[in-house]
Short mmCIF file of C-alpha atoms in Angstrom, two decimals:
data_model
loop_
_atom_site.label_atom_id
_atom_site.label_comp_id
_atom_site.label_asym_id
_atom_site.label_seq_id
_atom_site.Cartn_x
_atom_site.Cartn_y
_atom_site.Cartn_z
CA UNK A 1 44.04 81.99 63.74
CA UNK A 2 41.18 79.57 63.61
CA UNK A 3 37.87 80.59 64.80
CA UNK A 4 36.15 77.79 66.11
CA UNK A 5 32.07 77.12 65.83
CA UNK A 6 31.50 73.48 67.42
CA UNK A 7 31.93 70.16 67.19
CA UNK A 8 30.09 67.22 65.05
CA UNK A 9 30.11 63.70 64.15
CA UNK A 10 28.67 63.62 60.41
CA UNK A 11 29.68 65.36 57.27
CA UNK A 12 29.06 69.22 57.28
CA UNK A 13 26.38 70.53 54.72
CA UNK A 14 27.59 71.54 51.62
CA UNK A 15 26.49 75.26 51.81
CA UNK A 16 28.42 76.09 54.78
CA UNK A 17 31.71 75.58 52.61
CA UNK A 18 30.66 78.44 50.37
CA UNK A 19 30.93 80.24 53.69
CA UNK A 20 34.87 79.29 53.70
CA UNK A 21 34.28 76.63 56.75
CA UNK A 22 37.02 74.23 57.10
CA UNK A 23 36.95 71.06 58.72
CA UNK A 24 39.18 68.96 60.72
CA UNK A 25 39.00 65.46 61.90
CA UNK A 26 40.20 62.91 64.12
CA UNK A 27 38.38 59.81 64.46
CA UNK A 28 34.99 60.52 64.57
CA UNK A 29 34.88 64.27 65.53
CA UNK A 30 35.16 66.90 63.06
CA UNK A 31 36.11 70.64 64.27
CA UNK A 32 34.20 73.63 62.31
CA UNK A 33 36.74 76.31 61.90
CA UNK A 34 37.11 79.49 59.80
CA UNK A 35 40.65 81.22 58.81
CA UNK A 36 40.23 85.03 60.70
CA UNK A 37 43.56 87.66 60.77
CA UNK A 38 41.85 88.51 64.20
CA UNK A 39 43.91 87.59 67.36
CA UNK A 40 41.70 89.13 70.08
CA UNK A 41 38.09 90.50 69.65
CA UNK A 42 38.62 92.57 72.48
CA UNK A 43 40.55 94.71 69.68
CA UNK A 44 37.37 95.23 67.52
CA UNK A 45 35.17 98.29 67.58
CA UNK A 46 31.70 97.48 69.12
CA UNK A 47 30.18 97.33 65.12
CA UNK A 48 32.66 94.98 64.03
CA UNK A 49 32.26 92.86 67.08
CA UNK A 50 28.52 92.73 66.83
CA UNK A 51 29.01 91.70 63.35
CA UNK A 52 31.35 88.73 63.85
CA UNK A 53 29.31 87.54 66.68
CA UNK A 54 25.49 87.53 64.58
CA UNK A 55 28.09 85.74 61.82
CA UNK A 56 29.21 83.23 64.05
CA UNK A 57 25.46 82.67 65.25
CA UNK A 58 24.07 82.19 62.55
CA UNK A 59 26.68 79.42 61.36
CA UNK A 60 26.19 77.80 64.93
CA UNK A 61 21.78 77.77 63.85
CA UNK A 62 22.47 76.34 60.66
CA UNK A 63 24.90 73.18 61.11
CA UNK A 64 22.56 72.82 64.34
CA UNK A 65 19.41 72.31 62.17
CA UNK A 66 21.10 69.74 60.27
CA UNK A 67 22.84 67.74 62.52
CA UNK A 68 23.77 67.29 66.29
CA UNK A 69 26.29 70.01 67.11
CA UNK A 70 28.24 70.57 70.04
CA UNK A 71 28.31 74.76 69.82
CA UNK A 72 31.30 76.70 70.95
CA UNK A 73 31.34 79.89 72.37
CA UNK A 74 31.90 82.75 70.26
CA UNK A 75 35.60 84.37 70.67
CA UNK A 76 37.26 80.99 70.77
CA UNK A 77 40.69 81.64 68.91
CA UNK A 78 43.73 78.72 67.96
CA UNK A 79 46.61 79.18 66.70
CA UNK A 80 46.78 76.00 64.09
CA UNK A 81 45.46 72.63 63.89
CA UNK A 82 47.86 71.03 66.01
CA UNK A 83 46.31 72.40 68.55
CA UNK A 84 43.03 71.84 66.92
CA UNK A 85 44.29 68.23 67.10
CA UNK A 86 45.42 68.21 70.58
CA UNK A 87 41.94 69.49 71.71
CA UNK A 88 40.00 66.46 70.00
CA UNK A 89 42.83 63.85 71.48
CA UNK A 90 42.77 65.39 75.26
CA UNK A 91 39.30 66.02 75.58
CA UNK A 92 37.67 62.97 73.80
CA UNK A 93 35.83 61.19 75.97
CA UNK A 94 34.12 64.08 77.48
CA UNK A 95 32.87 64.77 73.53
CA UNK A 96 31.34 61.59 73.32
CA UNK A 97 30.07 61.57 76.56
CA UNK A 98 27.92 65.16 75.69
CA UNK A 99 27.01 63.40 72.20
CA UNK A 100 25.56 60.38 74.23
CA UNK A 101 23.71 62.85 76.85
CA UNK A 102 22.46 64.94 74.19
CA UNK A 103 21.09 62.24 71.85
CA UNK A 104 18.35 61.58 75.03
CA UNK A 105 17.01 64.69 74.97
CA UNK A 106 15.21 67.28 72.64
CA UNK A 107 14.38 71.18 72.67
CA UNK A 108 11.04 72.51 72.54
CA UNK A 109 10.43 75.88 71.23
CA UNK A 110 7.33 77.52 73.19
CA UNK A 111 6.25 81.11 72.59
CA UNK A 112 3.33 82.88 74.24
CA UNK A 113 1.54 85.65 72.00
CA UNK A 114 -0.45 88.63 73.15
CA UNK A 115 -2.23 91.46 71.18
CA UNK A 116 0.52 94.25 71.57
CA UNK A 117 -2.22 97.25 71.12
CA UNK A 118 -4.75 95.83 73.90
CA UNK A 119 -1.81 95.03 76.40
CA UNK A 120 -0.30 98.70 75.06
CA UNK A 121 -3.99 100.14 75.98
CA UNK A 122 -4.81 98.35 79.23
CA UNK A 123 -1.26 99.59 80.63
CA UNK A 124 -1.95 103.00 79.35
CA UNK A 125 -5.72 103.29 81.23
CA UNK A 126 -3.94 101.57 84.54
CA UNK A 127 -1.67 105.24 84.24
CA UNK A 128 -4.88 107.45 83.68
CA UNK A 129 -6.83 105.87 86.71
CA UNK A 130 -3.62 106.04 88.53
CA UNK A 131 -3.29 109.88 88.06
CA UNK A 132 -7.04 110.22 88.58
CA UNK A 133 -6.65 108.91 92.11
CA UNK A 134 -3.80 111.65 93.22
CA UNK A 135 -4.75 114.72 95.10
CA UNK A 136 -4.97 117.79 93.94
CA UNK A 137 -1.48 118.79 95.45
CA UNK A 138 0.18 115.82 93.68
CA UNK A 139 -1.48 117.17 90.55
CA UNK A 140 0.93 118.65 88.74
CA UNK A 141 4.20 116.29 89.73
CA UNK A 142 1.91 113.61 88.34
CA UNK A 143 1.44 115.90 84.94
CA UNK A 144 4.62 115.85 84.72
CA UNK A 145 4.88 112.07 84.53
CA UNK A 146 1.76 111.72 82.19
CA UNK A 147 3.54 114.40 79.87
CA UNK A 148 7.25 113.13 79.86
CA UNK A 149 7.24 109.55 81.60
CA UNK A 150 4.16 107.68 79.72
CA UNK A 151 6.91 105.83 77.13
CA UNK A 152 8.87 104.78 79.93
CA UNK A 153 6.08 103.99 82.52
CA UNK A 154 4.71 101.71 79.68
CA UNK A 155 7.63 99.65 79.09
CA UNK A 156 8.43 98.91 82.71
CA UNK A 157 4.86 97.68 82.97
CA UNK A 158 5.14 95.53 79.53
CA UNK A 159 8.62 94.22 81.39
CA UNK A 160 6.60 93.15 84.45
CA UNK A 161 3.70 91.41 82.13
CA UNK A 162 6.35 89.82 80.11
CA UNK A 163 8.47 88.78 83.08
CA UNK A 164 4.74 87.81 85.10
CA UNK A 165 4.17 85.52 81.77
CA UNK A 166 8.04 83.99 82.04
CA UNK A 167 7.55 82.80 85.53
CA UNK A 168 4.13 81.12 84.73
CA UNK A 169 5.81 79.08 81.94
CA UNK A 170 8.51 78.19 84.65
CA UNK A 171 6.36 76.88 86.77
CA UNK A 172 3.97 74.77 84.55
CA UNK A 173 7.16 73.12 82.79
CA UNK A 174 9.02 72.70 86.03
CA UNK A 175 7.97 69.11 86.18
CA UNK A 176 8.96 68.07 82.85
CA UNK A 177 11.38 70.55 81.63
CA UNK A 178 15.20 69.56 82.20
CA UNK A 179 15.80 73.19 81.98
CA UNK A 180 14.69 76.40 80.26
CA UNK A 181 16.03 79.57 78.74
CA UNK A 182 14.33 82.89 77.79
CA UNK A 183 15.12 83.27 73.44
CA UNK A 184 15.97 86.78 72.48
CA UNK A 185 15.75 85.54 68.53
CA UNK A 186 12.95 87.08 66.05
CA UNK A 187 11.11 88.74 69.21
CA UNK A 188 8.60 91.14 67.74
CA UNK A 189 5.72 93.29 69.65
CA UNK A 190 2.97 90.15 69.42
CA UNK A 191 5.66 87.82 71.37
CA UNK A 192 5.35 88.35 75.04
CA UNK A 193 7.84 85.47 75.57
CA UNK A 194 9.73 82.66 73.77
CA UNK A 195 11.26 79.79 75.59
CA UNK A 196 13.71 77.06 74.77
CA UNK A 197 12.08 73.96 76.45
CA UNK A 198 14.83 70.85 77.17
CA UNK A 199 12.93 67.66 77.38
CA UNK A 200 13.58 63.90 77.57
CA UNK A 201 12.89 62.03 74.41
CA UNK A 202 10.05 60.48 75.97
CA UNK A 203 8.70 63.20 77.58
CA UNK A 204 6.76 65.00 74.76
CA UNK A 205 3.33 64.17 75.88
CA UNK A 206 3.99 65.58 79.27
CA UNK A 207 5.25 68.60 77.53
CA UNK A 208 1.67 68.79 75.48
CA UNK A 209 -0.31 68.56 78.25
CA UNK A 210 1.96 71.52 80.33
CA UNK A 211 1.43 73.78 77.52
CA UNK A 212 -2.22 73.44 77.11
CA UNK A 213 -2.25 73.79 80.99
CA UNK A 214 -0.13 76.77 80.12
CA UNK A 215 -2.61 78.17 77.63
CA UNK A 216 -5.83 77.77 80.51
CA UNK A 217 -4.08 79.20 82.96
CA UNK A 218 -2.86 82.26 80.58
CA UNK A 219 -6.63 82.40 79.52
CA UNK A 220 -7.79 83.79 75.98
CA UNK A 221 -5.60 86.57 75.66
CA UNK A 222 -2.53 84.75 75.36
CA UNK A 223 -2.12 82.02 72.71
CA UNK A 224 0.46 79.64 73.58
CA UNK A 225 2.51 77.74 70.75
CA UNK A 226 5.23 75.25 70.50
CA UNK A 227 7.32 73.93 67.79
CA UNK A 228 9.87 70.87 68.22
CA UNK A 229 11.31 68.22 68.83
CA UNK A 230 14.63 70.05 67.69
CA UNK A 231 18.41 69.11 68.36
CA UNK A 232 19.28 70.38 71.87
CA UNK A 233 22.08 73.39 70.88
CA UNK A 234 21.00 75.99 73.17
CA UNK A 235 21.25 74.64 76.14
CA UNK A 236 25.16 73.89 76.20
CA UNK A 237 28.18 75.59 74.94
CA UNK A 238 31.83 74.94 74.87
CA UNK A 239 34.34 77.47 75.91
CA UNK A 240 37.86 76.61 74.55
CA UNK A 241 41.13 78.45 75.49
CA UNK A 242 44.62 78.44 75.64
CA UNK A 243 46.89 79.26 78.67
CA UNK A 244 49.73 81.82 78.62
CA UNK A 245 53.52 79.93 79.63
CA UNK A 246 54.89 82.95 81.22
CA UNK A 247 51.11 82.62 83.68
CA UNK A 248 52.05 78.74 84.16
CA UNK A 249 55.88 79.09 84.92
CA UNK A 250 54.81 81.61 87.19
CA UNK A 251 52.58 79.43 89.05
CA UNK A 252 54.48 76.62 89.07
CA UNK A 253 56.85 78.41 90.79
CA UNK A 254 54.46 80.10 93.02
CA UNK A 255 53.60 76.34 93.91
CA UNK A 256 56.86 74.80 94.21
CA UNK A 257 55.82 72.23 91.70
CA UNK A 258 58.30 70.77 89.25
CA UNK A 259 57.99 70.91 85.22
CA UNK A 260 56.44 66.87 85.66
CA UNK A 261 53.87 66.98 88.00
CA UNK A 262 50.21 65.15 88.97
CA UNK A 263 47.04 66.75 90.11
CA UNK A 264 47.75 64.83 93.57
CA UNK A 265 50.98 66.57 94.16
CA UNK A 266 49.79 70.21 92.62
CA UNK A 267 46.91 70.10 95.16
CA UNK A 268 48.87 68.90 98.16
CA UNK A 269 51.73 71.75 97.37
CA UNK A 270 48.87 74.06 97.38
CA UNK A 271 47.29 73.71 100.93
CA UNK A 272 50.35 73.06 102.70
CA UNK A 273 51.96 76.32 101.11
CA UNK A 274 52.59 78.88 103.89
CA UNK A 275 50.48 81.59 101.84
CA UNK A 276 47.50 78.97 102.38
CA UNK A 277 45.28 80.74 104.84
CA UNK A 278 41.17 80.80 105.60
CA UNK A 279 40.66 84.60 105.37
CA UNK A 280 38.40 85.99 108.11
CA UNK A 281 38.12 89.58 109.81
CA UNK A 282 41.11 89.20 111.24
CA UNK A 283 43.03 88.24 108.24
CA UNK A 284 45.41 91.35 106.59
CA UNK A 285 45.04 92.73 103.94
CA UNK A 286 48.84 91.14 102.47
CA UNK A 287 47.99 87.75 103.56
CA UNK A 288 44.43 88.21 101.15
CA UNK A 289 46.37 89.32 98.59
CA UNK A 290 48.96 86.42 98.59
CA UNK A 291 46.10 83.74 98.88
CA UNK A 292 44.54 84.93 96.34
CA UNK A 293 47.56 84.95 94.04
CA UNK A 294 48.06 81.17 95.69
CA UNK A 295 44.19 80.34 94.60
CA UNK A 296 44.58 81.74 90.95
CA UNK A 297 48.00 80.06 90.36
CA UNK A 298 46.61 76.45 91.69
CA UNK A 299 43.38 77.35 89.45
CA UNK A 300 45.61 77.39 86.32
CA UNK A 301 47.30 74.39 87.00
CA UNK A 302 44.24 72.18 87.88
CA UNK A 303 42.87 73.45 84.30
CA UNK A 304 45.79 72.50 82.37
CA UNK A 305 46.03 69.08 84.02
CA UNK A 306 42.92 68.03 84.15
CA UNK A 307 43.04 68.95 79.91
CA UNK A 308 46.18 67.05 79.24
CA UNK A 309 45.78 63.10 79.09
CA UNK A 310 47.32 60.83 81.35
CA UNK A 311 48.11 61.48 85.24
CA UNK A 312 51.13 63.29 84.37
CA UNK A 313 50.69 67.17 84.56
CA UNK A 314 53.28 68.93 81.77
CA UNK A 315 54.29 71.88 82.69
CA UNK A 316 56.87 72.78 80.55
CA UNK A 317 56.39 75.66 77.67
CA UNK A 318 55.87 73.08 74.85
CA UNK A 319 53.75 70.96 76.47
CA UNK A 320 51.54 74.74 77.55
CA UNK A 321 51.06 75.74 73.95
CA UNK A 322 49.67 72.20 73.07
CA UNK A 323 47.25 71.82 75.73
CA UNK A 324 44.04 73.40 74.96
CA UNK A 325 41.64 74.08 78.23
CA UNK A 326 37.87 73.52 77.13
CA UNK A 327 35.04 73.86 79.82
CA UNK A 328 31.32 73.33 79.69
CA UNK A 329 28.53 75.75 79.92
CA UNK A 330 25.17 74.30 80.52
CA UNK A 331 22.83 77.22 80.38
#
């Protein structure tokens, strides 16, 4: 099997080839992949799965530091090189459009630091004040909280403070950012939050102004730091999969379409099917089950058709095997 990592338009760093990373190029698009004996990641134990995820992310980060990359979400496996070629051919226009889009934006890393010891001391003090305000009747119950639940209380309050800081970042960056996401990479006790902020290439001055305004709003107890610009590889993921011919055959028979069709015919077959209903409170269970199966079948055929070249949808077994479905997840 071929484990996919991403798509680039340039030569990959030599260091990656030492990690047994292989490439396959069609025109100006290159897929990064590695041979693997794994056929289904769901069969791995937890330790093995986490190790594979970590290795995948490490390679993605390494490539993204060197060049523009369309990252492929962990878990994408294709059987052979022909499927990779099919993917590049079938989705070439989409991939080029994404690279053009990424060329217009950059990502900034913004961190808000705090003195963890000072914050924990404040939270502990708050707990003490809360305990002191209780009535005598509640003293025994509160004593149990203080002796057995202080760590849990501290964690909850710490999480609340982090959430508050994150919301302040969101508010300050709202006008300049195209997208914001929380990063969990390399978090430590001195970091309240670390965020990735996606901005236009011409918006870096506005980002700096927003970061400085955030520092003023947070006060001297916090330190706002930022790095960038960087390539925007955290804000998009490609999902890659193939569909099972037996499922497509069942869906085709259910909708009553031939081995060659088009998206309009498939759509008409779906909406004109006798099982097609708009479920309401008066719908019986059998009708809802049939409609659900019909909708899932239509979705499969639509995915397949949209992933093939041209207007004709080929639904035979060989065509299904060579069709790679690609989705775009924006973070």
